[in-house]
Amino acid sequence: MSSPADKENTKPSNFLRQIIEHDLAAGTYAGRRWAGRPGDATVQASGGPDPARIRTRFPPEPNGYLHIGHAKSICINFGLARDYGGVCHMRFDDTNPEKEDTEYVDSILDAVQWLGFGWEAHGTRHLFQASDYFDFMYRAAEYLIEAGHAYVDEQTAEAMRLARGDFGKPGVDSPFRTRTPAENLARFREMRDGQHEDGSMVLRAKIDMASPNINLRDPAIYRIRRATHHNTGDKWCIYPMYTFAHPIEDALEQITHSLCTLEFEDQRPFYDWLLERLTEGGLLQSPPPRQYEFARLNLTYVITSKRKLAQLVYDGKVSGWDDPRMPTIVGLRRRGYTPEAIQLFAERIGVTKSDSWIDYSTLEGCLRETLDVTAPRAMAVLEPVKLVITNWDELHGVGTLDACSAPVHPHLPELGRRDFKFGKELWIERTDYEEVPPKGYNRLYPGNKVRLKYGHVIECTGAVKDAAGTVTEVHATLVPDTKSGTPGADAIKVKGVITWVGAADALPAEVRLYDRLFTEAQPDAGGKDFIESLNPDSLKVVTGYVEPSLGAAGVIAAKADDKFQFERHGYFVADRVDHTAGKPVFNRVTGLKDSWGK
Ligand code: ATP
Ligand code: MG
């Protein structure tokens, strides 16, 4: 029998795939019911058998823009659900009343969809927000109190911290630990009703102050915080702690595999403890979700802390969250990265249980691979100097132009050909001329012949310079009967081939040459000030010329977001914000070869 799950066999395995395959084979979650919406045990029991074979979730806090690290998590969570006939929930973890913004919510949804994923399945929209579960969380807290598993602690934060002990030293029980459930319940309700100051007391789980895992030494689960919440307004002045809220969110949504990064490993015993208590109390359906941890993405030359990325934006070090040098999804997109390249990257780096650094060239390599097969080719001159063919008038006639063409893509003839004109005056790269050629230099210098790609062979005769010694014109003569594609064109052998555009028909364009944002491979490692290693040359803006086929009427007319390979230069994208047909703006995505090597 063929099912979507057969796809699993075509992808390299990893420990998460093995866990899922084991659970599917063992039928671990086969008996679960799903009411079509998140809910407690009673709600879910009213539903039919869960149509999803597994449920995963992607749970960002809406407090910033997503970055390449999140993309890894998105590809893992949505990708596994897709591959195993499951569903991935898009959940905003908005239990913290501070730092919410609809700007972030919109950008996150946009990023996930752009990467190629969605949250609709089986007629249900799996787009949730954790703050919708506050009522249940409160009920769960009261249940823990009544069952003797939680108490209100009125010690100061400092006293609590001291009593917690440390790795070598067990903690000390709070004097409030032995209160009766009735006393605790009364006090917790006072907390809820606003009768106590912010920070004056907290609700704590009652577990074990001597546990070797400090997270089990009676962690705080509810705190008093007078803050207006974007969803619930002023309904609550107490809010659940993240470690309490997260397992409950997973359980209410019937998540089977809760996948997170390694720093949450120490929280897993509490995750399990809490869900065991709430399932044994009949509040949540059994079996509860399980948490599994994978290594976060560390990428060389890149920062993936939302706080530090925000600093770059607010200090004006970059032009915004979507600056093409930013590792945000919007930044990568504006830089010219494609969803295919990012998905390929996530697949290629795989999933492991130990932290490591991934070389930036791996990400770029994925992009080159995906663009190479589709991107139209074009010629562009980024640092132009004029080339004058001094015998043009004599050979071809004054003011004449010669039509040349080239394939849009060397391996996709069906995409047709680009047209451009050769004439007396052309633009070439300034670096393609040397008065005194260095050893091994095969391009233009007096007496040397080169081919102008898709055009003719020329012989350099010299250059004109201004008073400062800067070359203003390179001069050459055309070698007759050498036009590319005509019989005998190759009779004259040349070592160098250079790119060019015609002065008569080339289009001026702004070209933004981006380079790495940081000069150090691990800009923020070991508490280093990452601002100090900002690369002062990460952006160079030049005015160059591009061939006419990129213009509005051309065969490869450049529209915002279109990607191209500029021959010899690398991959470029028409800027999604600033590019127009009348005023073209291209961003360099990456060069043709890896430039990240040591
Ligand atoms: P902050 O930078 O503000 O601490 P965060 O990076 O943890 O936040 P969340 O919004 O909490 O951001 O992240 C959503 C999900 O993305 C989490 O499940 C988190 O584990 C995952 N994630 C975040 N950064 C990375 C990363 N570098 N590699 C892999 N997954 C990541
Ligand atoms: Mg976080």
XYZ file of C-alpha atoms in Angstrom, residues 126-447:
322
model
C -4.313 24.582 12.824
C -3.367 28.139 13.704
C -3.462 28.635 17.447
C -2.430 31.055 20.142
C -1.343 29.848 23.547
C -3.114 32.687 25.378
C -6.420 31.055 24.413
C -5.503 28.357 26.937
C -5.197 30.651 29.984
C -8.495 29.425 31.425
C -7.392 25.824 31.246
C -3.960 26.656 32.651
C -5.603 28.313 35.614
C -7.820 25.276 36.152
C -4.775 23.000 35.930
C -3.041 25.110 38.581
C -6.033 24.813 40.928
C -6.079 21.077 40.327
C -2.402 20.788 41.299
C -3.088 22.771 44.471
C -6.050 20.601 45.424
C -4.051 17.435 44.760
C -1.235 18.699 46.994
C 1.160 19.266 44.089
C 1.480 23.049 44.283
C 1.713 25.783 46.913
C 1.844 29.541 47.143
C 5.234 30.777 48.260
C 5.527 34.217 49.842
C 9.301 34.269 50.215
C 11.139 37.076 48.483
C 12.652 36.279 45.106
C 16.094 36.564 46.703
C 15.242 34.156 49.546
C 13.846 31.691 47.012
C 16.969 31.903 44.943
C 19.202 31.253 47.957
C 17.039 28.335 49.128
C 17.221 26.664 45.713
C 20.800 25.479 46.308
C 23.063 24.707 43.386
C 24.619 21.778 41.559
C 26.523 20.509 44.582
C 24.064 21.649 47.244
C 20.466 20.508 47.764
C 17.808 23.162 48.187
C 15.986 24.031 51.429
C 12.219 23.697 51.795
C 10.247 26.912 51.878
C 8.459 27.672 55.177
C 5.269 27.932 53.054
C 5.660 24.441 51.616
C 3.492 22.722 54.219
C 0.414 24.881 53.876
C -2.818 22.966 53.350
C -4.427 22.778 49.923
C -7.308 24.915 51.228
C -4.942 27.673 52.372
C -3.046 27.523 49.088
C -6.213 27.663 47.058
C -7.495 30.691 48.969
C -4.185 32.499 48.505
C -3.947 31.588 44.789
C -7.433 32.971 44.199
C -6.400 36.184 45.964
C -3.460 36.354 43.589
C -5.828 35.982 40.651
C -8.208 38.587 42.090
C -5.516 41.230 42.289
C -5.205 41.349 46.053
C -1.414 41.085 46.087
C 1.427 43.112 44.681
C 3.386 42.058 41.619
C 6.227 39.814 42.753
C 4.963 39.375 46.299
C 4.254 35.651 45.891
C 4.305 32.878 43.315
C 2.654 29.528 42.838
C 5.218 26.713 42.875
C 5.004 23.072 41.920
C 5.739 20.858 44.924
C 8.256 18.308 43.705
C 11.641 17.865 45.376
C 13.947 20.547 46.761
C 16.809 18.036 46.829
C 16.466 16.884 43.219
C 19.754 16.739 41.329
C 17.866 18.520 38.512
C 17.468 22.090 39.719
C 14.431 22.510 37.453
C 12.580 20.067 39.689
C 13.270 22.038 42.900
C 9.740 23.354 43.161
C 9.726 25.523 40.012
C 7.502 28.605 39.930
C 4.480 28.038 37.708
C 2.414 31.244 38.108
C 3.450 34.797 38.901
C 1.638 38.056 39.517
C 2.170 40.543 36.723
C -0.114 43.470 36.066
C 0.165 43.840 32.330
C -2.334 44.231 29.529
C -2.223 41.222 27.247
C -2.788 41.717 23.520
C -5.388 38.925 23.476
C -6.909 38.781 26.948
C -6.573 42.459 27.861
C -6.763 43.012 31.623
C -8.611 39.807 32.424
C -5.565 38.355 34.168
C -3.027 39.777 36.551
C -1.377 36.392 36.996
C 0.426 34.670 34.148
C 1.793 31.119 33.794
C 5.524 30.575 33.537
C 6.771 29.276 30.182
C 7.814 25.892 31.615
C 4.287 25.324 32.918
C 2.467 26.722 29.895
C 4.348 24.943 27.155
C 3.591 21.286 28.048
C -0.057 22.199 28.550
C -0.233 23.904 25.152
C 1.203 20.764 23.565
C -1.215 18.496 25.417
C -4.352 20.537 24.663
C -3.397 20.460 20.988
C -2.800 16.700 21.059
C 0.800 17.117 19.941
C 2.540 13.747 19.771
C 6.148 14.798 19.225
C 7.174 18.114 20.748
C 10.487 18.964 19.125
C 12.678 21.661 20.597
C 16.305 22.702 20.840
C 18.799 21.163 23.267
C 18.674 23.921 25.862
C 15.280 22.559 26.916
C 16.654 19.115 27.746
C 16.822 19.903 31.481
C 13.179 20.949 31.372
C 11.988 17.607 30.069
C 11.614 15.950 33.526
C 9.278 18.767 34.567
C 7.419 18.529 31.262
C 6.809 14.841 31.961
C 6.030 15.374 35.652
C 3.410 18.006 34.893
C 1.647 16.069 32.153
C 1.648 12.899 34.270
C -0.094 14.780 37.095
C -2.671 16.306 34.752
C -3.417 13.055 32.903
C -3.736 11.087 36.139
C -6.137 13.799 37.293
C -8.196 13.202 34.160
C -7.733 16.754 32.867
C -5.775 15.752 29.795
C -6.074 12.874 27.385
C -3.528 10.084 27.618
C -0.879 9.360 26.402
C 0.563 12.844 26.745
C 2.988 14.388 24.230
C 6.689 13.685 24.557
C 9.469 16.221 24.167
C 12.577 15.511 22.071
C 15.536 17.833 21.705
C 17.733 18.491 18.678
C 20.774 20.709 18.156
C 20.046 24.306 17.281
C 21.541 25.743 14.126
C 24.774 27.665 14.508
C 25.883 29.179 11.232
C 29.292 30.797 10.764
C 29.334 34.570 10.234
C 25.728 34.719 11.396
C 23.965 35.771 14.575
C 20.725 34.000 15.442
C 19.640 35.746 18.610
C 16.475 37.783 18.103
C 17.650 40.289 20.690
C 20.980 40.870 18.940
C 19.345 41.064 15.521
C 16.973 43.668 16.950
C 19.987 45.642 18.153
C 21.411 45.725 14.608
C 18.099 47.082 13.363
C 17.497 49.648 16.097
C 21.086 50.903 16.100
C 20.863 51.439 12.339
C 23.686 49.014 11.533
C 21.437 47.572 8.841
C 18.522 49.120 6.967
C 15.846 47.001 8.673
C 14.741 43.453 9.428
C 14.704 42.786 5.698
C 18.159 44.173 4.992
C 19.655 41.664 2.539
C 22.577 41.094 4.940
C 20.275 39.926 7.741
C 19.811 36.187 8.429
C 16.090 36.797 8.908
C 13.749 35.030 6.513
C 12.720 38.408 5.088
C 16.369 39.385 4.743
C 17.342 36.138 3.026
C 14.362 36.494 0.736
C 15.294 40.021 -0.247
C 18.879 38.881 -0.740
C 17.599 36.383 -3.308
C 17.418 33.141 -1.338
C 14.652 30.782 -2.404
C 12.443 28.485 -0.316
C 13.871 25.531 -2.278
C 17.412 26.467 -1.281
C 16.498 26.832 2.394
C 14.602 23.530 2.436
C 17.527 21.811 0.752
C 19.844 23.335 3.348
C 17.693 22.079 6.239
C 17.701 18.619 4.734
C 21.409 18.621 4.062
C 22.488 19.704 7.559
C 20.214 17.054 9.039
C 19.133 16.677 12.640
C 21.520 15.704 15.400
C 21.705 15.721 19.149
C 24.993 17.569 19.483
C 25.732 21.222 18.824
C 28.041 22.132 15.998
C 28.743 24.986 13.612
C 27.629 24.824 10.019
C 29.747 26.620 7.476
C 27.961 29.464 5.714
C 29.183 28.071 2.401
C 26.799 25.136 2.916
C 23.824 27.487 2.756
C 25.218 29.322 -0.256
C 26.035 26.048 -1.956
C 22.376 25.019 -1.701
C 21.347 28.294 -3.254
C 23.803 28.010 -6.142
C 22.670 24.470 -6.801
C 18.997 25.402 -6.972
C 19.514 28.629 -8.933
C 21.956 27.179 -11.436
C 19.318 24.942 -12.959
C 16.733 27.688 -13.464
C 18.217 31.188 -13.393
C 18.361 32.991 -16.758
C 21.830 34.169 -17.710
C 22.645 37.775 -18.526
C 25.682 39.960 -19.064
C 26.370 42.885 -16.772
C 29.294 45.213 -16.311
C 29.629 46.330 -12.715
C 32.693 48.546 -12.829
C 32.446 49.960 -16.342
C 35.105 51.470 -18.525
C 34.470 52.288 -22.170
C 35.932 50.124 -24.908
C 36.252 51.771 -28.342
C 36.615 49.617 -31.468
C 38.749 51.965 -33.527
C 38.294 50.191 -36.867
C 34.518 49.731 -36.498
C 33.451 52.578 -38.807
C 35.832 51.419 -41.487
C 34.752 47.749 -41.277
C 31.028 48.080 -40.540
C 30.088 51.665 -41.319
C 29.479 54.703 -39.090
C 26.716 54.229 -36.508
C 25.976 50.612 -37.400
C 25.189 47.972 -34.809
C 25.634 44.222 -35.117
C 22.972 41.914 -33.633
C 24.316 39.236 -31.256
C 22.520 36.662 -29.181
C 23.038 34.116 -26.422
C 20.950 31.353 -24.858
C 18.790 32.378 -21.899
C 20.024 29.213 -20.193
C 22.776 26.946 -21.539
C 20.843 23.770 -20.700
C 17.304 24.956 -21.371
C 17.129 25.849 -25.082
C 13.336 26.081 -24.828
C 13.784 29.345 -22.893
C 14.980 30.991 -26.100
C 17.724 33.491 -26.770
C 18.654 36.935 -25.536
C 19.418 39.679 -28.062
C 21.850 42.542 -27.727
C 23.898 44.751 -30.000
C 27.597 45.025 -30.640
C 28.864 48.405 -31.874
C 31.751 50.820 -31.920
C 31.431 51.585 -28.203
C 31.001 48.960 -25.519
C 31.239 48.739 -21.739
C 33.700 46.309 -20.214
C 34.971 45.724 -16.673
C 37.728 48.105 -15.675
C 39.665 45.117 -14.301
C 39.665 43.502 -17.754
C 42.378 45.921 -18.945
C 45.958 46.156 -17.668
C 48.580 48.385 -19.199
C 51.281 46.050 -17.881
C 49.763 42.599 -17.478
C 50.629 40.574 -14.386
C 51.887 37.046 -15.026
C 49.174 34.768 -16.368
C 46.824 37.662 -17.250
C 44.928 36.756 -20.426
C 42.585 39.677 -20.821
C 43.135 43.073 -22.477
C 46.606 44.588 -22.654
C 48.331 46.190 -25.607
C 48.961 43.588 -28.290
